[in-house]
mmCIF file of C-alpha atoms in Angstrom:
data_model
loop_
_atom_site.group_PDB
_atom_site.id
_atom_site.type_symbol
_atom_site.label_atom_id
_atom_site.label_comp_id
_atom_site.label_asym_id
_atom_site.label_seq_id
_atom_site.Cartn_x
_atom_site.Cartn_y
_atom_site.Cartn_z
ATOM 1 C CA MET A 349 -0.430 -21.633 -15.073
ATOM 2 C CA TYR A 350 -0.439 -20.520 -18.804
ATOM 3 C CA THR A 351 -2.692 -17.439 -19.004
ATOM 4 C CA GLN A 352 -0.705 -15.081 -20.764
ATOM 5 C CA GLY A 353 -0.185 -16.682 -23.856
ATOM 6 C CA LEU A 354 -3.592 -17.715 -23.780
ATOM 7 C CA ASP A 355 -4.705 -13.908 -23.338
ATOM 8 C CA GLN A 356 -5.313 -12.398 -26.527
ATOM 9 C CA LYS A 357 -7.317 -15.580 -26.837
ATOM 10 C CA GLY A 358 -9.183 -15.134 -24.103
ATOM 11 C CA GLU A 359 -10.081 -11.393 -24.810
ATOM 12 C CA ASP A 360 -12.356 -12.791 -27.710
ATOM 13 C CA ALA A 361 -13.414 -15.454 -25.252
ATOM 14 C CA GLY A 362 -13.977 -12.705 -22.382
ATOM 15 C CA ARG A 363 -16.385 -10.931 -25.572
ATOM 16 C CA THR A 364 -18.608 -13.475 -25.750
ATOM 17 C CA ALA A 365 -21.986 -12.264 -25.264
ATOM 18 C CA GLU A 366 -23.125 -13.001 -22.072
ATOM 19 C CA THR A 367 -26.566 -15.304 -22.868
ATOM 20 C CA ALA A 368 -28.718 -16.324 -20.490
ATOM 21 C CA GLU A 369 -28.229 -19.764 -21.767
ATOM 22 C CA ARG A 370 -24.326 -19.573 -21.288
ATOM 23 C CA LEU A 371 -24.856 -17.636 -17.833
ATOM 24 C CA ALA A 372 -26.831 -20.620 -17.048
ATOM 25 C CA ALA A 373 -24.232 -23.491 -18.179
ATOM 26 C CA PHE A 374 -22.149 -21.956 -16.061
ATOM 27 C CA GLN A 375 -23.573 -21.725 -12.448
ATOM 28 C CA ALA A 376 -24.877 -25.508 -13.627
ATOM 29 C CA ARG A 377 -20.716 -25.884 -13.381
ATOM 30 C CA ILE A 378 -20.283 -24.331 -10.424
ATOM 31 C CA ASP A 379 -23.507 -25.934 -8.481
ATOM 32 C CA ALA A 380 -22.039 -29.483 -9.395
ATOM 33 C CA GLU A 381 -18.625 -28.365 -7.697
ATOM 34 C CA GLU A 382 -17.174 -28.764 -10.989
ATOM 35 C CA LYS A 383 -13.602 -26.289 -11.124
ATOM 36 C CA ILE A 384 -13.091 -23.951 -13.545
ATOM 37 C CA GLU A 385 -9.273 -23.451 -14.857
ATOM 38 C CA ALA A 386 -8.341 -20.694 -16.562
ATOM 39 C CA LYS A 387 -9.424 -20.776 -20.007
ATOM 40 C CA ASP A 388 -12.582 -22.006 -19.537
ATOM 41 C CA TRP A 389 -15.381 -19.515 -20.990
ATOM 42 C CA MET A 390 -16.488 -17.418 -17.588
ATOM 43 C CA PRO A 391 -18.449 -14.293 -16.626
ATOM 44 C CA ASP A 392 -16.629 -11.335 -16.706
ATOM 45 C CA ALA A 393 -17.861 -10.452 -13.368
ATOM 46 C CA TYR A 394 -16.672 -13.492 -11.886
ATOM 47 C CA ARG A 395 -12.789 -13.270 -13.730
ATOM 48 C CA ARG A 396 -13.284 -9.541 -12.005
ATOM 49 C CA THR A 397 -14.092 -10.599 -8.586
ATOM 50 C CA LEU A 398 -11.374 -13.465 -8.613
ATOM 51 C CA VAL A 399 -8.918 -10.764 -9.704
ATOM 52 C CA ARG A 400 -10.080 -8.369 -7.396
ATOM 53 C CA GLN A 401 -9.533 -10.844 -4.606
ATOM 54 C CA ILE A 402 -6.681 -13.083 -5.297
ATOM 55 C CA SER A 403 -4.437 -10.215 -5.875
ATOM 56 C CA GLN A 404 -5.484 -8.271 -2.826
ATOM 57 C CA HIS A 405 -4.487 -11.250 -0.952
ATOM 58 C CA ALA A 406 -1.145 -11.708 -2.727
ATOM 59 C CA HIS A 407 -0.736 -8.027 -1.870
ATOM 60 C CA SER A 408 -1.724 -8.313 1.512
ATOM 61 C CA GLU A 409 1.180 -11.262 1.877
ATOM 62 C CA ILE A 410 3.643 -9.267 0.096
ATOM 63 C CA ILE A 411 2.723 -6.154 2.144
ATOM 64 C CA GLY A 412 2.566 -8.344 5.126
ATOM 65 C CA MET A 413 6.422 -9.033 5.194
ATOM 66 C CA GLN A 414 6.863 -5.312 6.534
ATOM 67 C CA PRO A 415 5.615 -6.417 9.878
ATOM 68 C CA GLU A 416 7.398 -8.722 10.358
ATOM 69 C CA GLY A 417 10.996 -7.406 8.776
ATOM 70 C CA ASN A 418 10.601 -4.801 10.983
ATOM 71 C CA TRP A 419 11.916 -7.588 14.305
ATOM 72 C CA LEU A 420 14.229 -10.109 12.141
ATOM 73 C CA THR A 421 17.284 -7.959 12.969
ATOM 74 C CA ARG A 422 16.165 -7.917 16.743
ATOM 75 C CA ALA A 423 14.896 -11.495 17.404
ATOM 76 C CA PRO A 424 15.231 -12.084 20.821
ATOM 77 C CA SER A 425 17.586 -15.977 19.788
ATOM 78 C CA LEU A 426 19.291 -17.066 17.084
ATOM 79 C CA ARG A 427 16.396 -19.919 17.235
ATOM 80 C CA ARG A 428 13.514 -17.124 16.985
ATOM 81 C CA LYS A 429 15.545 -15.323 13.926
ATOM 82 C CA ALA A 430 15.848 -18.775 11.995
ATOM 83 C CA ILE A 431 12.287 -18.831 12.225
ATOM 84 C CA LEU A 432 10.838 -15.709 11.767
ATOM 85 C CA LEU A 433 13.433 -14.796 8.649
ATOM 86 C CA ALA A 434 11.667 -18.802 7.372
ATOM 87 C CA LYS A 435 8.259 -17.286 8.044
ATOM 88 C CA VAL A 436 8.769 -13.926 6.032
ATOM 89 C CA GLN A 437 10.306 -15.354 2.967
ATOM 90 C CA ASP A 438 7.033 -17.831 3.425
ATOM 91 C CA GLU A 439 4.887 -14.653 2.619
ATOM 92 C CA ALA A 440 6.865 -13.717 -0.360
ATOM 93 C CA GLY A 441 6.238 -16.992 -1.479
ATOM 94 C CA HIS A 442 2.432 -17.414 -0.701
ATOM 95 C CA GLY A 443 1.990 -13.381 -2.686
ATOM 96 C CA LEU A 444 3.821 -15.435 -5.414
ATOM 97 C CA TYR A 445 1.891 -18.494 -5.860
ATOM 98 C CA LEU A 446 -1.647 -16.271 -5.534
ATOM 99 C CA TYR A 447 0.033 -14.008 -8.044
ATOM 100 C CA SER A 448 0.566 -17.145 -10.136
ATOM 101 C CA ALA A 449 -2.893 -17.662 -9.952
ATOM 102 C CA ALA A 450 -4.257 -14.617 -10.805
ATOM 103 C CA GLU A 451 -2.171 -14.150 -13.459
ATOM 104 C CA THR A 452 -4.079 -17.359 -15.171
ATOM 105 C CA LEU A 453 -7.451 -14.395 -15.331
ATOM 106 C CA GLY A 454 -5.385 -12.737 -17.997
ATOM 107 C CA THR A 455 -4.347 -9.725 -15.438
ATOM 108 C CA SER A 456 -0.548 -8.954 -15.858
ATOM 109 C CA ARG A 457 2.197 -9.299 -13.197
ATOM 110 C CA GLY A 458 3.265 -5.838 -13.455
ATOM 111 C CA GLN A 459 -0.271 -4.429 -13.525
ATOM 112 C CA MET A 460 -0.972 -5.592 -10.136
ATOM 113 C CA VAL A 461 2.282 -4.657 -8.735
ATOM 114 C CA ASP A 462 0.952 -1.346 -10.565
ATOM 115 C CA ASP A 463 -2.186 -1.009 -8.778
ATOM 116 C CA LEU A 464 -0.835 -2.005 -5.443
ATOM 117 C CA LEU A 465 1.601 0.997 -5.499
ATOM 118 C CA SER A 466 -0.550 3.607 -7.426
ATOM 119 C CA GLY A 467 -2.782 2.592 -3.737
ATOM 120 C CA LYS A 468 -5.387 1.477 -6.044
ATOM 121 C CA ALA A 469 -5.724 -2.062 -5.438
ATOM 122 C CA LYS A 470 -6.392 -2.563 -1.119
ATOM 123 C CA TYR A 471 -4.915 -5.409 1.036
ATOM 124 C CA SER A 472 -5.618 -7.004 4.099
ATOM 125 C CA SER A 473 -6.499 -3.964 7.036
ATOM 126 C CA ILE A 474 -4.565 -5.479 9.418
ATOM 127 C CA PHE A 475 -0.832 -4.396 8.112
ATOM 128 C CA ASN A 476 -1.402 -1.131 8.690
ATOM 129 C CA TYR A 477 -1.340 -1.659 12.440
ATOM 130 C CA PRO A 478 2.654 -1.666 13.715
ATOM 131 C CA THR A 479 4.596 -3.884 15.924
ATOM 132 C CA LEU A 480 5.966 -2.171 18.293
ATOM 133 C CA THR A 481 6.872 -5.136 20.655
ATOM 134 C CA TRP A 482 8.261 -8.540 20.159
ATOM 135 C CA ALA A 483 5.168 -10.041 21.538
ATOM 136 C CA ASP A 484 3.861 -8.479 18.649
ATOM 137 C CA ILE A 485 5.243 -11.247 16.633
ATOM 138 C CA GLY A 486 3.875 -13.478 18.757
ATOM 139 C CA ALA A 487 0.560 -11.894 18.445
ATOM 140 C CA ILE A 488 0.195 -11.702 14.621
ATOM 141 C CA GLY A 489 1.369 -15.825 14.081
ATOM 142 C CA TRP A 490 -1.363 -17.125 16.478
ATOM 143 C CA LEU A 491 -3.833 -13.990 16.381
ATOM 144 C CA VAL A 492 -3.415 -12.820 12.713
ATOM 145 C CA ASP A 493 -2.479 -15.822 11.307
ATOM 146 C CA GLY A 494 -5.069 -17.918 13.021
ATOM 147 C CA ALA A 495 -7.883 -15.959 11.199
ATOM 148 C CA ALA A 496 -5.985 -16.034 7.831
ATOM 149 C CA ILE A 497 -5.892 -19.488 8.166
ATOM 150 C CA MET A 498 -9.618 -19.652 9.280
ATOM 151 C CA ASN A 499 -10.486 -17.907 6.222
ATOM 152 C CA GLN A 500 -7.955 -19.797 3.994
ATOM 153 C CA ILE A 501 -9.398 -23.519 4.437
ATOM 154 C CA PRO A 502 -12.133 -22.817 2.884
ATOM 155 C CA LEU A 503 -10.670 -21.248 0.142
ATOM 156 C CA CYS A 504 -8.961 -24.590 -1.056
ATOM 157 C CA ARG A 505 -12.162 -25.588 -1.816
ATOM 158 C CA CYS A 506 -13.033 -22.390 -3.980
ATOM 159 C CA SER A 507 -14.834 -22.767 -7.382
ATOM 160 C CA TYR A 508 -11.759 -21.709 -9.565
ATOM 161 C CA GLY A 509 -8.972 -24.545 -9.766
ATOM 162 C CA PRO A 510 -5.601 -22.193 -10.230
ATOM 163 C CA TYR A 511 -6.741 -19.893 -7.112
ATOM 164 C CA ALA A 512 -7.973 -23.514 -5.010
ATOM 165 C CA ARG A 513 -4.480 -24.781 -5.458
ATOM 166 C CA ALA A 514 -2.678 -22.151 -4.518
ATOM 167 C CA MET A 515 -4.951 -22.146 -1.337
ATOM 168 C CA VAL A 516 -4.305 -25.545 -0.195
ATOM 169 C CA ARG A 517 0.017 -24.734 -0.356
ATOM 170 C CA VAL A 518 -0.594 -21.474 1.663
ATOM 171 C CA CYS A 519 -2.425 -23.582 4.038
ATOM 172 C CA LYS A 520 -0.108 -25.905 4.723
ATOM 173 C CA GLU A 521 2.530 -23.762 5.414
ATOM 174 C CA GLU A 522 0.625 -21.367 7.459
ATOM 175 C CA SER A 523 -0.122 -23.941 9.892
ATOM 176 C CA PHE A 524 3.606 -23.467 10.859
ATOM 177 C CA HIS A 525 3.357 -20.010 11.347
ATOM 178 C CA GLN A 526 0.590 -20.242 13.669
ATOM 179 C CA ARG A 527 2.504 -22.582 16.099
ATOM 180 C CA GLN A 528 5.568 -20.918 15.966
ATOM 181 C CA GLY A 529 3.359 -17.600 16.991
ATOM 182 C CA PHE A 530 1.741 -19.379 20.211
ATOM 183 C CA GLU A 531 4.834 -21.027 21.163
ATOM 184 C CA ILE A 532 6.523 -16.996 21.694
ATOM 185 C CA MET A 533 2.952 -16.305 23.351
ATOM 186 C CA LEU A 534 3.657 -18.858 25.396
ATOM 187 C CA SER A 535 6.937 -18.318 26.689
ATOM 188 C CA LEU A 536 6.288 -14.975 27.134
ATOM 189 C CA SER A 537 2.939 -15.784 28.942
ATOM 190 C CA ARG A 538 5.633 -17.972 31.606
ATOM 191 C CA GLY A 539 7.557 -15.666 31.968
ATOM 192 C CA SER A 540 8.823 -12.433 34.143
ATOM 193 C CA GLU A 541 6.030 -10.155 34.894
ATOM 194 C CA GLU A 542 7.345 -7.875 32.408
ATOM 195 C CA GLN A 543 6.816 -10.690 29.368
ATOM 196 C CA LYS A 544 3.538 -11.657 30.985
ATOM 197 C CA ALA A 545 2.447 -7.550 30.832
ATOM 198 C CA MET A 546 3.929 -7.687 26.905
ATOM 199 C CA ALA A 547 2.176 -10.762 25.780
ATOM 200 C CA GLN A 548 -1.316 -8.876 27.127
ATOM 201 C CA ASP A 549 -0.638 -5.512 25.662
ATOM 202 C CA ALA A 550 0.142 -7.106 22.354
ATOM 203 C CA LEU A 551 -3.110 -9.411 22.645
ATOM 204 C CA ASN A 552 -4.749 -5.978 23.972
ATOM 205 C CA ARG A 553 -3.727 -4.214 20.394
ATOM 206 C CA TRP A 554 -4.239 -6.960 18.091
ATOM 207 C CA TRP A 555 -7.394 -8.702 19.344
ATOM 208 C CA TRP A 556 -9.431 -6.202 17.236
ATOM 209 C CA PRO A 557 -7.860 -5.972 14.206
ATOM 210 C CA SER A 558 -8.132 -9.315 13.587
ATOM 211 C CA LEU A 559 -11.758 -9.973 14.225
ATOM 212 C CA MET A 560 -12.055 -7.058 11.679
ATOM 213 C CA MET A 561 -9.911 -9.356 8.843
ATOM 214 C CA PHE A 562 -12.503 -11.261 8.473
ATOM 215 C CA GLY A 563 -14.386 -8.214 6.820
ATOM 216 C CA PRO A 564 -17.236 -6.526 7.404
ATOM 217 C CA GLY A 565 -20.451 -8.070 9.093
ATOM 218 C CA ASP A 566 -22.991 -9.918 6.177
ATOM 219 C CA SER A 567 -25.461 -7.342 6.089
ATOM 220 C CA ASP A 568 -22.566 -4.888 5.059
ATOM 221 C CA SER A 569 -20.662 -7.162 2.678
ATOM 222 C CA LYS A 570 -21.445 -6.201 -1.013
ATOM 223 C CA HIS A 571 -19.549 -8.606 -2.412
ATOM 224 C CA SER A 572 -20.772 -11.705 0.014
ATOM 225 C CA ALA A 573 -23.868 -13.387 -1.745
ATOM 226 C CA GLN A 574 -22.265 -13.500 -5.513
ATOM 227 C CA SER A 575 -19.208 -15.223 -4.251
ATOM 228 C CA MET A 576 -21.671 -17.164 -2.124
ATOM 229 C CA ALA A 577 -23.780 -18.174 -5.077
ATOM 230 C CA TRP A 578 -19.877 -18.336 -7.874
ATOM 231 C CA LYS A 579 -19.020 -20.644 -4.667
ATOM 232 C CA ILE A 580 -15.528 -18.634 -4.160
ATOM 233 C CA LYS A 581 -16.537 -17.661 -0.502
ATOM 234 C CA ARG A 582 -17.968 -20.988 1.391
ATOM 235 C CA PHE A 583 -19.051 -19.363 4.716
ATOM 236 C CA THR A 584 -19.817 -15.887 5.576
ATOM 237 C CA ASN A 585 -17.524 -13.210 7.288
ATOM 238 C CA ASP A 586 -19.408 -13.607 10.338
ATOM 239 C CA GLU A 587 -19.771 -17.282 10.659
ATOM 240 C CA LEU A 588 -15.885 -17.410 9.933
ATOM 241 C CA ARG A 589 -15.449 -14.461 12.255
ATOM 242 C CA GLN A 590 -17.802 -16.338 15.353
ATOM 243 C CA LYS A 591 -15.540 -19.949 14.097
ATOM 244 C CA PHE A 592 -12.547 -17.952 15.297
ATOM 245 C CA VAL A 593 -13.944 -16.480 18.277
ATOM 246 C CA ASP A 594 -14.675 -19.841 19.221
ATOM 247 C CA VAL A 595 -11.319 -21.447 18.568
ATOM 248 C CA THR A 596 -8.967 -18.754 20.148
ATOM 249 C CA VAL A 597 -10.981 -17.677 23.434
ATOM 250 C CA PRO A 598 -9.499 -20.589 25.131
ATOM 251 C CA GLN A 599 -6.312 -20.924 23.778
ATOM 252 C CA ALA A 600 -6.378 -16.887 25.187
ATOM 253 C CA GLU A 601 -7.422 -18.244 28.768
ATOM 254 C CA PHE A 602 -4.689 -21.570 28.138
ATOM 255 C CA LEU A 603 -1.827 -18.739 28.296
ATOM 256 C CA GLY A 604 -3.687 -16.857 31.202
ATOM 257 C CA ILE A 605 -4.250 -13.513 29.444
ATOM 258 C CA ARG A 606 -7.715 -11.795 28.720
ATOM 259 C CA VAL A 607 -9.433 -11.033 25.535
ATOM 260 C CA PRO A 608 -9.823 -7.307 25.602
ATOM 261 C CA ASP A 609 -13.975 -7.058 25.303
ATOM 262 C CA ASP A 610 -15.938 -6.739 28.523
ATOM 263 C CA GLU A 611 -18.618 -8.337 26.709
ATOM 264 C CA LEU A 612 -17.167 -11.439 25.542
ATOM 265 C CA GLU A 613 -19.216 -14.205 27.151
ATOM 266 C CA PHE A 614 -19.490 -18.260 26.938
ATOM 267 C CA ASP A 615 -23.091 -18.680 25.548
ATOM 268 C CA ALA A 616 -23.986 -22.520 27.030
ATOM 269 C CA GLU A 617 -26.988 -22.820 24.643
ATOM 270 C CA SER A 618 -25.174 -22.139 21.508
ATOM 271 C CA GLY A 619 -22.260 -23.198 22.285
ATOM 272 C CA HIS A 620 -20.264 -20.415 21.305
ATOM 273 C CA TYR A 621 -18.971 -17.097 23.085
ATOM 274 C CA LYS A 622 -21.103 -13.611 22.417
ATOM 275 C CA PHE A 623 -18.731 -10.958 21.694
ATOM 276 C CA GLY A 624 -18.715 -7.247 21.757
ATOM 277 C CA GLU A 625 -19.350 -5.084 18.557
ATOM 278 C CA ILE A 626 -16.629 -4.310 16.681
ATOM 279 C CA ASP A 627 -15.565 -0.476 15.685
ATOM 280 C CA TRP A 628 -16.327 -0.391 12.438
ATOM 281 C CA GLN A 629 -15.542 3.532 11.867
ATOM 282 C CA GLU A 630 -11.594 2.147 12.383
ATOM 283 C CA PHE A 631 -11.833 -1.014 9.419
ATOM 284 C CA PHE A 632 -12.967 1.975 7.188
ATOM 285 C CA ASP A 633 -10.466 4.219 8.521
ATOM 286 C CA VAL A 634 -8.081 1.947 7.864
ATOM 287 C CA LEU A 635 -9.244 0.715 4.561
ATOM 288 C CA ALA A 636 -9.777 4.342 3.623
ATOM 289 C CA GLY A 637 -5.655 4.880 4.001
ATOM 290 C CA ASN A 638 -5.466 6.548 7.476
ATOM 291 C CA GLY A 639 -4.495 3.487 9.839
ATOM 292 C CA PRO A 640 -1.309 3.848 11.613
ATOM 293 C CA CYS A 641 1.138 2.972 9.001
ATOM 294 C CA ASN A 642 -0.551 2.460 5.663
ATOM 295 C CA ARG A 643 1.447 5.194 4.202
ATOM 296 C CA GLN A 644 4.743 3.906 5.317
ATOM 297 C CA ARG A 645 4.195 -0.035 3.999
ATOM 298 C CA LEU A 646 2.991 2.123 0.709
ATOM 299 C CA GLN A 647 6.369 4.280 0.716
ATOM 300 C CA LYS A 648 8.480 1.037 1.952
ATOM 301 C CA ARG A 649 7.045 -0.910 -0.502
ATOM 302 C CA GLN A 650 7.938 1.820 -3.813
ATOM 303 C CA ARG A 651 11.415 2.302 -2.096
ATOM 304 C CA ALA A 652 12.038 -1.442 -2.508
ATOM 305 C CA HIS A 653 9.942 -1.547 -6.443
ATOM 306 C CA ASN A 654 12.337 1.466 -7.026
ATOM 307 C CA ASP A 655 15.307 -0.179 -5.873
ATOM 308 C CA GLY A 656 15.137 -3.354 -7.876
ATOM 309 C CA GLU A 657 14.860 -1.380 -11.275
ATOM 310 C CA TRP A 658 18.607 -2.345 -11.992
ATOM 311 C CA VAL A 659 18.585 -5.254 -10.762
ATOM 312 C CA ARG A 660 15.457 -6.126 -13.192
ATOM 313 C CA GLU A 661 17.341 -4.364 -15.591
ATOM 314 C CA ALA A 662 20.227 -5.586 -15.206
ATOM 315 C CA ALA A 663 19.300 -9.465 -15.522
ATOM 316 C CA ARG A 664 17.563 -8.487 -18.957
ATOM 317 C CA ALA A 665 20.219 -7.431 -20.632
ATOM 318 C CA TYR A 666 22.268 -10.060 -19.316
ATOM 319 C CA ALA A 667 19.897 -13.100 -20.766
ATOM 320 C CA GLU A 668 19.373 -10.869 -23.957
ATOM 321 C CA LYS A 669 23.516 -10.914 -24.353
ATOM 322 C CA GLN A 670 23.503 -14.541 -23.390
ATOM 323 C CA ARG A 671 20.766 -14.933 -26.207
ATOM 324 C CA ARG A 672 22.825 -13.260 -28.647
ATOM 325 C CA LYS A 673 25.626 -15.283 -27.797
ATOM 326 C CA ALA A 674 23.631 -18.468 -28.302
ATOM 327 C CA ALA A 675 22.757 -17.596 -31.512
ATOM 328 C CA ALA A 676 25.615 -16.735 -33.385
ATOM 329 C CA MET B 1266 4.836 -2.401 -17.787
ATOM 330 C CA SER B 1267 4.248 -5.082 -18.894
ATOM 331 C CA ASN B 1268 6.898 -5.271 -22.202
ATOM 332 C CA LYS B 1269 9.770 -4.436 -19.978
ATOM 333 C CA GLU B 1270 8.289 -7.540 -17.137
ATOM 334 C CA TRP B 1271 10.389 -10.884 -17.496
ATOM 335 C CA PRO B 1272 8.567 -13.372 -19.409
ATOM 336 C CA LEU B 1273 6.742 -16.155 -17.480
ATOM 337 C CA TYR B 1274 7.581 -20.228 -16.891
ATOM 338 C CA GLU B 1275 5.363 -22.389 -15.860
ATOM 339 C CA VAL B 1276 6.847 -24.594 -13.450
ATOM 340 C CA PHE B 1277 6.795 -28.434 -13.410
ATOM 341 C CA ILE B 1278 7.958 -30.392 -9.899
ATOM 342 C CA ARG B 1279 8.570 -34.267 -9.421
ATOM 343 C CA SER B 1280 7.843 -34.873 -5.726
ATOM 344 C CA ARG B 1281 10.339 -37.413 -5.577
ATOM 345 C CA ALA B 1282 12.098 -40.608 -7.897
ATOM 346 C CA GLY B 1283 9.293 -42.790 -9.678
ATOM 347 C CA LEU B 1284 6.349 -40.086 -9.941
ATOM 348 C CA SER B 1285 5.932 -37.595 -13.221
ATOM 349 C CA HIS B 1286 6.465 -33.963 -12.588
ATOM 350 C CA ARG B 1287 3.552 -32.071 -11.473
ATOM 351 C CA HIS B 1288 2.389 -28.562 -12.495
ATOM 352 C CA ALA B 1289 3.068 -26.164 -9.296
ATOM 353 C CA GLY B 1290 2.819 -22.685 -11.036
ATOM 354 C CA SER B 1291 4.507 -20.914 -12.483
ATOM 355 C CA VAL B 1292 7.470 -17.932 -12.207
ATOM 356 C CA HIS B 1293 8.980 -14.931 -13.934
ATOM 357 C CA ALA B 1294 12.629 -14.890 -14.437
ATOM 358 C CA ALA B 1295 14.962 -12.834 -17.264
ATOM 359 C CA ASP B 1296 16.223 -16.991 -18.045
ATOM 360 C CA ALA B 1297 16.203 -20.098 -18.007
ATOM 361 C CA GLN B 1298 18.594 -20.335 -15.245
ATOM 362 C CA MET B 1299 16.790 -18.212 -13.099
ATOM 363 C CA ALA B 1300 13.417 -19.526 -13.589
ATOM 364 C CA LEU B 1301 14.719 -22.911 -12.289
ATOM 365 C CA ASP B 1302 15.853 -21.151 -9.304
ATOM 366 C CA HIS B 1303 12.968 -18.511 -8.979
ATOM 367 C CA ALA B 1304 11.044 -21.942 -9.087
ATOM 368 C CA ARG B 1305 13.095 -23.705 -6.263
ATOM 369 C CA ASP B 1306 12.829 -20.913 -3.721
ATOM 370 C CA VAL B 1307 8.885 -20.735 -4.502
ATOM 371 C CA TYR B 1308 8.119 -24.104 -4.587
ATOM 372 C CA THR B 1309 9.907 -26.398 -2.316
ATOM 373 C CA ARG B 1310 10.991 -24.387 0.320
ATOM 374 C CA ARG B 1311 10.042 -27.606 2.022
ATOM 375 C CA ASN B 1312 11.611 -30.674 0.529
ATOM 376 C CA GLU B 1313 8.947 -30.595 -2.039
ATOM 377 C CA GLY B 1314 10.938 -31.554 -4.943
ATOM 378 C CA VAL B 1315 13.780 -33.385 -6.830
ATOM 379 C CA SER B 1316 14.038 -32.275 -10.063
ATOM 380 C CA ILE B 1317 12.381 -29.195 -11.063
ATOM 381 C CA TRP B 1318 11.303 -28.346 -15.165
ATOM 382 C CA VAL B 1319 10.614 -25.129 -16.685
ATOM 383 C CA VAL B 1320 9.186 -23.731 -19.543
ATOM 384 C CA ARG B 1321 8.264 -21.116 -21.341
ATOM 385 C CA SER B 1322 4.301 -20.511 -20.892
ATOM 386 C CA SER B 1323 4.243 -18.988 -24.524
ATOM 387 C CA GLU B 1324 5.412 -22.093 -25.932
ATOM 388 C CA ILE B 1325 2.930 -24.464 -23.949
ATOM 389 C CA ILE B 1326 -0.029 -25.366 -26.949
ATOM 390 C CA ALA B 1327 -3.440 -26.417 -25.133
ATOM 391 C CA SER B 1328 -6.234 -27.468 -26.327
ATOM 392 C CA ASP B 1329 -9.122 -25.649 -26.304
ATOM 393 C CA PRO B 1330 -11.604 -26.152 -23.341
ATOM 394 C CA ALA B 1331 -14.745 -24.330 -25.521
ATOM 395 C CA GLU B 1332 -13.881 -27.154 -28.009
ATOM 396 C CA SER B 1333 -12.928 -30.157 -25.516
ATOM 397 C CA SER B 1334 -17.161 -31.885 -26.088
ATOM 398 C CA ALA B 1335 -15.453 -32.696 -29.768
ATOM 399 C CA PHE B 1336 -12.214 -32.833 -29.310
ATOM 400 C CA PHE B 1337 -12.586 -36.006 -26.375
ATOM 401 C CA GLU B 1338 -15.702 -37.213 -28.446
ATOM 402 C CA PRO B 1339 -14.429 -40.136 -30.618
ATOM 403 C CA ALA B 1340 -13.384 -41.880 -26.797
ATOM 404 C CA ALA B 1341 -17.024 -41.300 -25.660
ATOM 405 C CA ASP B 1342 -18.572 -44.223 -27.264
ATOM 406 C CA LYS B 1343 -15.329 -47.313 -26.925
ATOM 407 C CA ILE B 1344 -17.198 -48.759 -24.233
ATOM 408 C CA TYR B 1345 -15.363 -51.548 -25.871
ATOM 409 C CA ARG B 1346 -11.879 -50.783 -24.716
ATOM 410 C CA HIS B 1347 -12.897 -51.087 -20.927
ATOM 411 C CA PRO B 1348 -12.925 -54.587 -19.454
ATOM 412 C CA THR B 1349 -15.368 -53.938 -17.492
ATOM 413 C CA PHE B 1350 -17.297 -54.443 -21.164
ATOM 414 C CA TYR B 1351 -17.010 -58.077 -21.106
ATOM 415 C CA GLU B 1352 -18.928 -60.509 -19.551
ATOM 416 C CA ILE B 1353 -17.516 -63.596 -17.965
ATOM 417 C CA PRO B 1354 -19.572 -66.335 -16.897
ATOM 418 C CA ASP B 1355 -19.104 -67.587 -12.732
ATOM 419 C CA GLY B 1356 -16.964 -70.521 -12.804
ATOM 420 C CA VAL B 1357 -13.838 -68.610 -14.608
ATOM 421 C CA GLU B 1358 -11.198 -67.322 -12.793
ATOM 422 C CA ASN B 1359 -7.559 -65.350 -13.188
ATOM 423 C CA LEU B 1360 -9.085 -63.100 -16.049
#
């Protein structure tokens, strides 16, 4: 994905007037299920939408390492620790695949990192909740990664080639994440009364935030319609959320823990579960920076970034010295 | 910030002997060795490769998609390059 070189060139291409003809030709390619590649002509708004979505997605993976990293040193066994370590490494990897895909659109990695650190760019609201017990690691894998998979599988068919290809890779790895989470929940739910209570408590706290991961309802989602027309999105937020509820509720039943929703019931006629109203105020509060851990997450990322500066600097200096030696 | 960024390298991976290298993505690195190390960590955590190539992104010369129809046009009207162009009468075999 070689945008940096094309970047300057892309500038000019991007500036070419967005005539009705060009826009129609672009939409025709999308409608014909052609993939759009990095150097192809695209409307500025398509490019901006993708940069916003892919970089947000990347930031979510990077910030998402924190709630789980919190339990690395306290995992209950060496097996669990090795698995969690591999999962957290995967999250870093996912972030990097996605930054790499976003860079093909002509935005530099440095710019994206700056936007995350300054608070200008958003990341998924879910990572602003704390991981209070070991069961939360199970709930995150099972619910949060489960919701992410629902979201991401259709993205493998996204109209933008580099994003779609990155998502194929992410999805392959994500299913390990979900299964290891479910396995943790299963062990707890088959354990002592205290362990069962821990699993139930984790479900209580993570259920609603997981449903919020799909974003606002279709009537309030400001980006949905255009993204569907551009085939960046294939299903609406509400459709994906319903799918998630439908597959997850039977899993909770299997575990013998209760989904914290009094209005939840199976509707035989539609074949779907009906569920209660989501507290959207909470969602918007968390998104606006007032969730339980927003400040802590960003501070920690900023600190890691600052603490790494001397390493980046030293590597640059060493590379420069080697180059000069080789030239001499 | 951007002038201090490590350069970008494209990553190509051979998934097993007998197959060609295939583009996997990109990594930032201070030098070539680091690019190889990063490519290994980012793109082959599950034995996806037996060999990796990295190349500075700025060194790649690519054809221009805006010119692609003109660029590839010479091949378009030479259907006689395909075996299906030729009519073989019934009864002729192994051809």
